[in-house]
Each structure stands twice: as structure tokens, then as C-alpha cells.
PDB file of C-alpha atoms in Angstrom:
ATOM      1  CA  UNK K   1      14.985  -6.784 -48.981  1.00  0.00           C
ATOM      2  CA  UNK K   2      15.657  -3.395 -47.173  1.00  0.00           C
ATOM      3  CA  UNK K   3      13.297  -3.896 -44.276  1.00  0.00           C
ATOM      4  CA  UNK K   4      14.119  -4.658 -40.633  1.00  0.00           C
ATOM      5  CA  UNK K   5      15.481  -8.132 -40.228  1.00  0.00           C
ATOM      6  CA  UNK K   6      15.401 -10.183 -37.098  1.00  0.00           C
ATOM      7  CA  UNK K   7      17.118 -13.462 -36.394  1.00  0.00           C
ATOM      8  CA  UNK K   8      16.329 -16.056 -35.337  1.00  0.00           C
ATOM      9  CA  UNK K   9      12.531 -16.166 -36.119  1.00  0.00           C
ATOM     10  CA  UNK K  10      11.970 -18.774 -33.466  1.00  0.00           C
ATOM     11  CA  UNK K  11      13.922 -19.917 -30.448  1.00  0.00           C
ATOM     12  CA  UNK K  12      13.150 -22.676 -27.982  1.00  0.00           C
ATOM     13  CA  UNK K  13      15.386 -22.797 -24.916  1.00  0.00           C
ATOM     14  CA  UNK K  14      15.529 -24.480 -21.593  1.00  0.00           C
ATOM     15  CA  UNK K  15      14.941 -22.458 -18.432  1.00  0.00           C
ATOM     16  CA  UNK K  16      18.219 -21.052 -17.177  1.00  0.00           C
ATOM     17  CA  UNK K  17      19.965 -20.836 -20.518  1.00  0.00           C
ATOM     18  CA  UNK K  18      21.074 -17.683 -22.066  1.00  0.00           C
ATOM     19  CA  UNK K  19      19.738 -16.547 -25.480  1.00  0.00           C
ATOM     20  CA  UNK K  20      20.649 -13.743 -27.856  1.00  0.00           C
ATOM     21  CA  UNK K  21      18.626 -12.163 -30.621  1.00  0.00           C
ATOM     22  CA  UNK K  22      19.818 -10.027 -33.453  1.00  0.00           C
ATOM     23  CA  UNK K  23      18.162  -7.058 -35.180  1.00  0.00           C
ATOM     24  CA  UNK K  24      19.327  -5.400 -38.432  1.00  0.00           C
ATOM     25  CA  UNK K  25      17.535  -2.137 -38.958  1.00  0.00           C
ATOM     26  CA  UNK K  26      16.898  -0.193 -42.084  1.00  0.00           C
ATOM     27  CA  UNK K  27      20.326   1.103 -43.004  1.00  0.00           C
ATOM     28  CA  UNK K  28      19.679   4.902 -42.832  1.00  0.00           C
ATOM     29  CA  UNK K  29      17.655   4.702 -39.588  1.00  0.00           C
ATOM     30  CA  UNK K  30      19.495   5.814 -36.534  1.00  0.00           C
ATOM     31  CA  UNK K  31      16.788   5.052 -33.959  1.00  0.00           C
ATOM     32  CA  UNK K  32      16.262   1.452 -32.910  1.00  0.00           C
ATOM     33  CA  UNK K  33      13.696   0.066 -30.509  1.00  0.00           C
ATOM     34  CA  UNK K  34      13.091  -3.274 -28.761  1.00  0.00           C
ATOM     35  CA  UNK K  35       9.591  -4.223 -27.734  1.00  0.00           C
ATOM     36  CA  UNK K  36       8.180  -7.390 -26.117  1.00  0.00           C
ATOM     37  CA  UNK K  37       4.734  -8.764 -27.037  1.00  0.00           C
ATOM     38  CA  UNK K  38       3.014 -11.452 -24.968  1.00  0.00           C
ATOM     39  CA  UNK K  39       0.013 -13.388 -26.139  1.00  0.00           C
ATOM     40  CA  UNK K  40      -3.107 -11.283 -26.496  1.00  0.00           C
ATOM     41  CA  UNK K  41      -1.358  -8.009 -25.682  1.00  0.00           C
ATOM     42  CA  UNK K  42       0.160  -5.136 -27.563  1.00  0.00           C
ATOM     43  CA  UNK K  43       3.852  -4.640 -27.783  1.00  0.00           C
ATOM     44  CA  UNK K  44       5.510  -3.076 -24.702  1.00  0.00           C
ATOM     45  CA  UNK K  45       8.536  -0.852 -24.938  1.00  0.00           C
ATOM     46  CA  UNK K  46      11.814  -2.312 -23.608  1.00  0.00           C
ATOM     47  CA  UNK K  47      14.661  -0.051 -24.773  1.00  0.00           C
ATOM     48  CA  UNK K  48      15.725   2.525 -27.292  1.00  0.00           C
ATOM     49  CA  UNK K  49      19.010   3.416 -29.049  1.00  0.00           C
ATOM     50  CA  UNK K  50      19.948   6.595 -30.881  1.00  0.00           C
ATOM     51  CA  UNK K  51      22.844   5.430 -32.964  1.00  0.00           C
ATOM     52  CA  UNK K  52      25.078   3.443 -30.620  1.00  0.00           C
ATOM     53  CA  UNK K  53      23.839   5.131 -27.416  1.00  0.00           C
ATOM     54  CA  UNK K  54      21.154   3.346 -25.350  1.00  0.00           C
ATOM     55  CA  UNK K  55      19.096   6.286 -24.171  1.00  0.00           C
ATOM     56  CA  UNK K  56      16.292   4.596 -22.265  1.00  0.00           C
ATOM     57  CA  UNK K  57      15.411   1.329 -20.679  1.00  0.00           C
ATOM     58  CA  UNK K  58      11.948   0.321 -19.463  1.00  0.00           C
ATOM     59  CA  UNK K  59      11.381  -0.954 -16.017  1.00  0.00           C
ATOM     60  CA  UNK K  60      10.331  -4.156 -17.787  1.00  0.00           C
ATOM     61  CA  UNK K  61      13.991  -4.691 -18.602  1.00  0.00           C
ATOM     62  CA  UNK K  62      15.378  -6.606 -15.688  1.00  0.00           C
ATOM     63  CA  UNK K  63      19.023  -7.036 -14.911  1.00  0.00           C
ATOM     64  CA  UNK K  64      18.973 -10.265 -16.835  1.00  0.00           C
ATOM     65  CA  UNK K  65      18.365  -8.398 -20.073  1.00  0.00           C
ATOM     66  CA  UNK K  66      21.029  -6.475 -21.918  1.00  0.00           C
ATOM     67  CA  UNK K  67      21.006  -4.812 -25.283  1.00  0.00           C
ATOM     68  CA  UNK K  68      23.806  -3.405 -27.413  1.00  0.00           C
ATOM     69  CA  UNK K  69      24.105  -1.572 -30.692  1.00  0.00           C
ATOM     70  CA  UNK K  70      27.766  -1.422 -31.567  1.00  0.00           C
ATOM     71  CA  UNK K  71      28.760   1.194 -34.102  1.00  0.00           C
ATOM     72  CA  UNK K  72      25.085   2.219 -34.479  1.00  0.00           C
ATOM     73  CA  UNK K  73      24.300  -0.585 -36.885  1.00  0.00           C
ATOM     74  CA  UNK K  74      22.819  -3.935 -35.827  1.00  0.00           C
ATOM     75  CA  UNK K  75      21.593  -4.572 -32.303  1.00  0.00           C
ATOM     76  CA  UNK K  76      21.562  -7.575 -30.056  1.00  0.00           C
ATOM     77  CA  UNK K  77      19.229  -8.395 -27.143  1.00  0.00           C
ATOM     78  CA  UNK K  78      20.558 -10.924 -24.654  1.00  0.00           C
ATOM     79  CA  UNK K  79      18.509 -12.652 -21.981  1.00  0.00           C
ATOM     80  CA  UNK K  80      20.518 -14.392 -19.309  1.00  0.00           C
ATOM     81  CA  UNK K  81      19.199 -17.195 -17.077  1.00  0.00           C
ATOM     82  CA  UNK K  82      15.902 -17.363 -18.975  1.00  0.00           C
ATOM     83  CA  UNK K  83      12.661 -17.879 -17.076  1.00  0.00           C
ATOM     84  CA  UNK K  84       9.300 -19.146 -18.370  1.00  0.00           C
ATOM     85  CA  UNK K  85       7.877 -15.650 -18.025  1.00  0.00           C
ATOM     86  CA  UNK K  86      10.329 -14.555 -20.683  1.00  0.00           C
ATOM     87  CA  UNK K  87       8.345 -16.483 -23.333  1.00  0.00           C
ATOM     88  CA  UNK K  88       7.136 -13.804 -25.702  1.00  0.00           C
ATOM     89  CA  UNK K  89       7.565 -12.305 -29.184  1.00  0.00           C
ATOM     90  CA  UNK K  90      10.544  -9.893 -29.202  1.00  0.00           C
ATOM     91  CA  UNK K  91      10.076  -7.179 -31.846  1.00  0.00           C
ATOM     92  CA  UNK K  92      12.678  -4.782 -33.152  1.00  0.00           C
ATOM     93  CA  UNK K  93      11.758  -1.436 -34.913  1.00  0.00           C
ATOM     94  CA  UNK K  94      13.777   1.312 -36.505  1.00  0.00           C
ATOM     95  CA  UNK K  95      12.936   4.824 -37.473  1.00  0.00           C
ATOM     96  CA  UNK K  96      14.675   7.820 -38.976  1.00  0.00           C
ATOM     97  CA  UNK K  97      15.846  10.202 -36.306  1.00  0.00           C
ATOM     98  CA  UNK K  98      15.474  13.432 -38.221  1.00  0.00           C
ATOM     99  CA  UNK K  99      12.413  15.202 -39.372  1.00  0.00           C
ATOM    100  CA  UNK K 100       8.787  15.042 -38.120  1.00  0.00           C
ATOM    101  CA  UNK K 101       8.149  11.444 -39.242  1.00  0.00           C
ATOM    102  CA  UNK K 102       8.089   9.152 -36.289  1.00  0.00           C
ATOM    103  CA  UNK K 103       6.932   6.056 -38.222  1.00  0.00           C
ATOM    104  CA  UNK K 104       8.542   2.930 -36.899  1.00  0.00           C
ATOM    105  CA  UNK K 105       9.214  -0.010 -39.247  1.00  0.00           C
ATOM    106  CA  UNK K 106       8.990  -3.396 -37.459  1.00  0.00           C
ATOM    107  CA  UNK K 107      10.785  -6.566 -38.112  1.00  0.00           C
ATOM    108  CA  UNK K 108       8.942  -9.938 -38.057  1.00  0.00           C
ATOM    109  CA  UNK K 109      10.012 -10.659 -34.524  1.00  0.00           C
ATOM    110  CA  UNK K 110      11.728 -13.466 -32.683  1.00  0.00           C
ATOM    111  CA  UNK K 111       9.435 -15.726 -30.826  1.00  0.00           C
ATOM    112  CA  UNK K 112      10.969 -17.140 -27.688  1.00  0.00           C
ATOM    113  CA  UNK K 113       9.668 -20.197 -25.921  1.00  0.00           C
ATOM    114  CA  UNK K 114      11.230 -21.147 -22.561  1.00  0.00           C
ATOM    115  CA  UNK K 115      10.582 -24.665 -21.533  1.00  0.00           C
TER     116      UNK K 115
ATOM    117  CA  UNK H   1       2.153   9.577 -19.237  1.00  0.00           C
ATOM    118  CA  UNK H   2       0.343   8.352 -22.356  1.00  0.00           C
ATOM    119  CA  UNK H   3      -1.997   5.389 -22.734  1.00  0.00           C
ATOM    120  CA  UNK H   4      -4.262   3.808 -25.315  1.00  0.00           C
ATOM    121  CA  UNK H   5      -7.556   2.044 -24.836  1.00  0.00           C
ATOM    122  CA  UNK H   6      -9.007  -0.169 -27.616  1.00  0.00           C
ATOM    123  CA  UNK H   7     -12.606  -0.959 -26.941  1.00  0.00           C
ATOM    124  CA  UNK H   8     -13.522  -4.511 -27.910  1.00  0.00           C
ATOM    125  CA  UNK H   9     -10.818  -7.182 -27.993  1.00  0.00           C
ATOM    126  CA  UNK H  10     -12.701  -9.061 -30.722  1.00  0.00           C
ATOM    127  CA  UNK H  11     -14.845  -7.632 -33.516  1.00  0.00           C
ATOM    128  CA  UNK H  12     -16.689  -9.795 -36.031  1.00  0.00           C
ATOM    129  CA  UNK H  13     -18.173  -8.434 -39.261  1.00  0.00           C
ATOM    130  CA  UNK H  14     -19.606  -9.894 -42.449  1.00  0.00           C
ATOM    131  CA  UNK H  15     -17.700  -9.509 -45.678  1.00  0.00           C
ATOM    132  CA  UNK H  16     -18.719  -6.305 -47.269  1.00  0.00           C
ATOM    133  CA  UNK H  17     -19.862  -4.706 -44.084  1.00  0.00           C
ATOM    134  CA  UNK H  18     -18.435  -1.606 -42.363  1.00  0.00           C
ATOM    135  CA  UNK H  19     -15.448  -2.066 -40.136  1.00  0.00           C
ATOM    136  CA  UNK H  20     -15.143   0.175 -37.073  1.00  0.00           C
ATOM    137  CA  UNK H  21     -12.335  -0.315 -34.532  1.00  0.00           C
ATOM    138  CA  UNK H  22     -12.315   1.996 -31.579  1.00  0.00           C
ATOM    139  CA  UNK H  23      -9.357   3.700 -30.043  1.00  0.00           C
ATOM    140  CA  UNK H  24      -9.163   6.289 -27.311  1.00  0.00           C
ATOM    141  CA  UNK H  25      -5.843   7.812 -26.152  1.00  0.00           C
ATOM    142  CA  UNK H  26      -4.479   9.792 -23.252  1.00  0.00           C
ATOM    143  CA  UNK H  27      -1.549  12.137 -23.715  1.00  0.00           C
ATOM    144  CA  UNK H  28      -0.197  15.167 -21.922  1.00  0.00           C
ATOM    145  CA  UNK H  29       1.067  16.729 -25.224  1.00  0.00           C
ATOM    146  CA  UNK H  30      -0.207  16.765 -28.796  1.00  0.00           C
ATOM    147  CA  UNK H  31       0.177  13.131 -29.841  1.00  0.00           C
ATOM    148  CA  UNK H  32       1.145  11.325 -32.925  1.00  0.00           C
ATOM    149  CA  UNK H  33      -1.322   8.542 -33.500  1.00  0.00           C
ATOM    150  CA  UNK H  34      -0.910   5.257 -35.455  1.00  0.00           C
ATOM    151  CA  UNK H  35      -2.705   2.111 -36.468  1.00  0.00           C
ATOM    152  CA  UNK H  36      -0.783  -0.964 -37.099  1.00  0.00           C
ATOM    153  CA  UNK H  37      -1.939  -4.414 -38.404  1.00  0.00           C
ATOM    154  CA  UNK H  38      -0.394  -7.750 -37.382  1.00  0.00           C
ATOM    155  CA  UNK H  39      -0.962 -11.027 -39.194  1.00  0.00           C
ATOM    156  CA  UNK H  40      -0.230 -14.270 -37.296  1.00  0.00           C
ATOM    157  CA  UNK H  41       3.378 -14.781 -36.460  1.00  0.00           C
ATOM    158  CA  UNK H  42       4.333 -11.597 -38.248  1.00  0.00           C
ATOM    159  CA  UNK H  43       5.639  -8.170 -37.247  1.00  0.00           C
ATOM    160  CA  UNK H  44       3.467  -4.998 -37.383  1.00  0.00           C
ATOM    161  CA  UNK H  45       2.697  -3.094 -40.532  1.00  0.00           C
ATOM    162  CA  UNK H  46       1.701   0.558 -40.479  1.00  0.00           C
ATOM    163  CA  UNK H  47      -1.809   1.190 -41.769  1.00  0.00           C
ATOM    164  CA  UNK H  48      -1.877   4.925 -41.268  1.00  0.00           C
ATOM    165  CA  UNK H  49      -0.687   7.746 -39.041  1.00  0.00           C
ATOM    166  CA  UNK H  50      -1.739  11.148 -37.800  1.00  0.00           C
ATOM    167  CA  UNK H  51       0.910  13.754 -36.924  1.00  0.00           C
ATOM    168  CA  UNK H  52      -0.407  17.167 -37.696  1.00  0.00           C
ATOM    169  CA  UNK H  53      -2.791  18.723 -40.341  1.00  0.00           C
ATOM    170  CA  UNK H  54      -5.845  17.015 -41.759  1.00  0.00           C
ATOM    171  CA  UNK H  55      -7.689  15.124 -39.090  1.00  0.00           C
ATOM    172  CA  UNK H  56      -9.055  12.512 -41.521  1.00  0.00           C
ATOM    173  CA  UNK H  57      -6.200  10.237 -42.459  1.00  0.00           C
ATOM    174  CA  UNK H  58      -6.308   7.740 -45.302  1.00  0.00           C
ATOM    175  CA  UNK H  59      -4.136   4.639 -45.209  1.00  0.00           C
ATOM    176  CA  UNK H  60      -3.410   1.480 -47.118  1.00  0.00           C
ATOM    177  CA  UNK H  61      -5.957  -1.209 -48.058  1.00  0.00           C
ATOM    178  CA  UNK H  62      -8.907   1.254 -47.925  1.00  0.00           C
ATOM    179  CA  UNK H  63      -8.669   2.074 -44.188  1.00  0.00           C
ATOM    180  CA  UNK H  64      -8.985   5.545 -42.773  1.00  0.00           C
ATOM    181  CA  UNK H  65      -9.120   7.087 -39.285  1.00  0.00           C
ATOM    182  CA  UNK H  66     -10.267  10.401 -37.916  1.00  0.00           C
ATOM    183  CA  UNK H  67      -8.466  12.276 -35.050  1.00  0.00           C
ATOM    184  CA  UNK H  68     -10.940  13.893 -32.781  1.00  0.00           C
ATOM    185  CA  UNK H  69      -9.165  15.922 -30.200  1.00  0.00           C
ATOM    186  CA  UNK H  70     -12.299  16.732 -28.186  1.00  0.00           C
ATOM    187  CA  UNK H  71     -13.126  13.060 -27.830  1.00  0.00           C
ATOM    188  CA  UNK H  72      -9.438  11.904 -27.590  1.00  0.00           C
ATOM    189  CA  UNK H  73     -10.330   9.283 -30.177  1.00  0.00           C
ATOM    190  CA  UNK H  74      -8.691   7.877 -33.280  1.00  0.00           C
ATOM    191  CA  UNK H  75     -11.181   5.235 -34.614  1.00  0.00           C
ATOM    192  CA  UNK H  76     -10.264   3.097 -37.619  1.00  0.00           C
ATOM    193  CA  UNK H  77     -12.837   2.445 -40.370  1.00  0.00           C
ATOM    194  CA  UNK H  78     -13.247   0.739 -43.587  1.00  0.00           C
ATOM    195  CA  UNK H  79     -16.418   0.931 -45.657  1.00  0.00           C
ATOM    196  CA  UNK H  80     -16.445  -2.679 -46.885  1.00  0.00           C
ATOM    197  CA  UNK H  81     -14.625  -5.570 -45.133  1.00  0.00           C
ATOM    198  CA  UNK H  82     -12.734  -8.077 -47.122  1.00  0.00           C
ATOM    199  CA  UNK H  83     -11.728 -11.601 -45.965  1.00  0.00           C
ATOM    200  CA  UNK H  84      -8.038 -10.507 -46.169  1.00  0.00           C
ATOM    201  CA  UNK H  85      -8.690  -7.879 -43.500  1.00  0.00           C
ATOM    202  CA  UNK H  86      -8.903 -10.573 -40.778  1.00  0.00           C
ATOM    203  CA  UNK H  87      -5.969  -9.739 -38.437  1.00  0.00           C
ATOM    204  CA  UNK H  88      -5.037  -8.116 -35.192  1.00  0.00           C
ATOM    205  CA  UNK H  89      -5.134  -4.325 -35.170  1.00  0.00           C
ATOM    206  CA  UNK H  90      -3.172  -2.144 -32.762  1.00  0.00           C
ATOM    207  CA  UNK H  91      -3.656   1.564 -32.035  1.00  0.00           C
ATOM    208  CA  UNK H  92      -0.563   3.384 -30.756  1.00  0.00           C
ATOM    209  CA  UNK H  93       0.321   6.835 -29.504  1.00  0.00           C
ATOM    210  CA  UNK H  94       3.707   8.642 -29.520  1.00  0.00           C
ATOM    211  CA  UNK H  95       4.393  11.998 -27.918  1.00  0.00           C
ATOM    212  CA  UNK H  96       6.296  14.511 -30.003  1.00  0.00           C
ATOM    213  CA  UNK H  97       9.083  14.700 -27.538  1.00  0.00           C
ATOM    214  CA  UNK H  98      12.146  12.643 -26.570  1.00  0.00           C
ATOM    215  CA  UNK H  99      12.364   9.044 -27.577  1.00  0.00           C
ATOM    216  CA  UNK H 100       9.047   8.855 -29.429  1.00  0.00           C
ATOM    217  CA  UNK H 101       8.614   5.161 -28.555  1.00  0.00           C
ATOM    218  CA  UNK H 102       5.139   3.897 -29.117  1.00  0.00           C
ATOM    219  CA  UNK H 103       2.592   3.008 -26.463  1.00  0.00           C
ATOM    220  CA  UNK H 104       0.206   0.431 -27.823  1.00  0.00           C
ATOM    221  CA  UNK H 105      -3.283  -0.552 -26.977  1.00  0.00           C
ATOM    222  CA  UNK H 106      -4.011  -4.233 -26.264  1.00  0.00           C
ATOM    223  CA  UNK H 107      -5.309  -4.845 -29.731  1.00  0.00           C
ATOM    224  CA  UNK H 108      -8.502  -5.792 -31.452  1.00  0.00           C
ATOM    225  CA  UNK H 109      -8.829  -9.077 -33.384  1.00  0.00           C
ATOM    226  CA  UNK H 110     -10.986  -8.619 -36.486  1.00  0.00           C
ATOM    227  CA  UNK H 111     -12.860 -11.574 -37.890  1.00  0.00           C
ATOM    228  CA  UNK H 112     -14.478 -11.391 -41.236  1.00  0.00           C
ATOM    229  CA  UNK H 113     -17.323 -13.788 -41.929  1.00  0.00           C
ATOM    230  CA  UNK H 114     -18.148 -14.891 -45.448  1.00  0.00           C
TER     231      UNK H 114
END
């Protein structure tokens, strides 16, 4: 399968714990995005990488959130000291950086439940 | 700043009936427009996109959408609904500058009645 892969698919954690999610984009895509989707809402942009450089972070991304993309390949999103309000689906997407196509390919998401 | 409004959080149609899902956008520059579909506990799958050129865009599964600049709309249609079309549909806009991240509407849940 050459699509965007996210792990784990589901994560249940206790409030205050740290969690880390992984995203493996389509191999030739140099743009990688993280979105958060809460129940009944559309995805909201969190952050964006061009290769290994994190070029933009949304105001939604508090200091407890950190994302990395070492070597411009896979990416990780870590949430420290989780809160119940962090419960959501976290979606990763990738797209080719060149050309006029801006189509983003999404992974299946990681559903986080904070109890 | 860009934004998307999807009119109707729930739409119910009978199998075989016309599907019409409404989307209006706001953008300060010529936009790229997208429709995505999401099945329960799944990621998003692209149905179709408008970048430039022909304003009537055809996508997968028999869906199409028409970009109307004067109305700032990008409504999604399908002539005949199928039970498998039941899902959540999201309209999104991306400006042709910078990061090109998507701004999504709040979604429309389509129910198809037998």
C-alpha cells in the first residue's frame, strides 16, 4: 500500500499522560500536514512541513503539542500532559510540493480518547 | 482569510434521487476548491477538485461540481443517489499561495433512504 499511513489507529490515554502519533506520507511527497477533527466538525489545520522544515503552526497548536519530521520522511506529533479537550481524530496528509496540483492525500487518522 | 460554509449539516434523499450538497466559500485570491468524502472512522478521500479551466468538474463515483465565481459557490451534485453514497462530505478551499493547507467546511452528512 503506497498511501499515507498513520499509527496507531486508536489511542486511549489517561489525562496528564503524553502520547505520540506517527505519520508515514507517500514517499515522493515533500509536503506534510497535520489536522485535528473533532466530532461533527471539519478538519482544522494544525501544522505543515516542507521536507524537514516546519513552516507554519496554527494557533490551535498549544505549547503542549510538538511535531517533527526528521530527514523529511515520516512525522511524529506529540501531545504532552493530555487534557480531555485533546480528544479528537488526528489526521495526517501529504501532497507533492511541485506543480499546480495541491491535492492532499489523507491517512486514516489516529483517534485519541483522553479519559 | 479564507472560509467555507456548507449549508445543511444533514441531507436525506431517497435512493435514485438527485443529490445536491451546497458549498459557499470566501477567498481573497483565486481559490482551489475540493470535495472530500469521509466514511465512519476513516480518513478523507478526494471526490473532485477545481483548480483552473473548466468550471464543471467531474469526479469519482458519478459526482460533479460547478465552480461559480459570481456566486462564490461550488455545489456538489449526483444525478442518482446510491446507498453506498451515505457518508460525510466536506468542502474545502485552498489558496494558490504559500502553504496551500486546506480550510474545511463543517461537513454535510448524507443519508440515503431505500
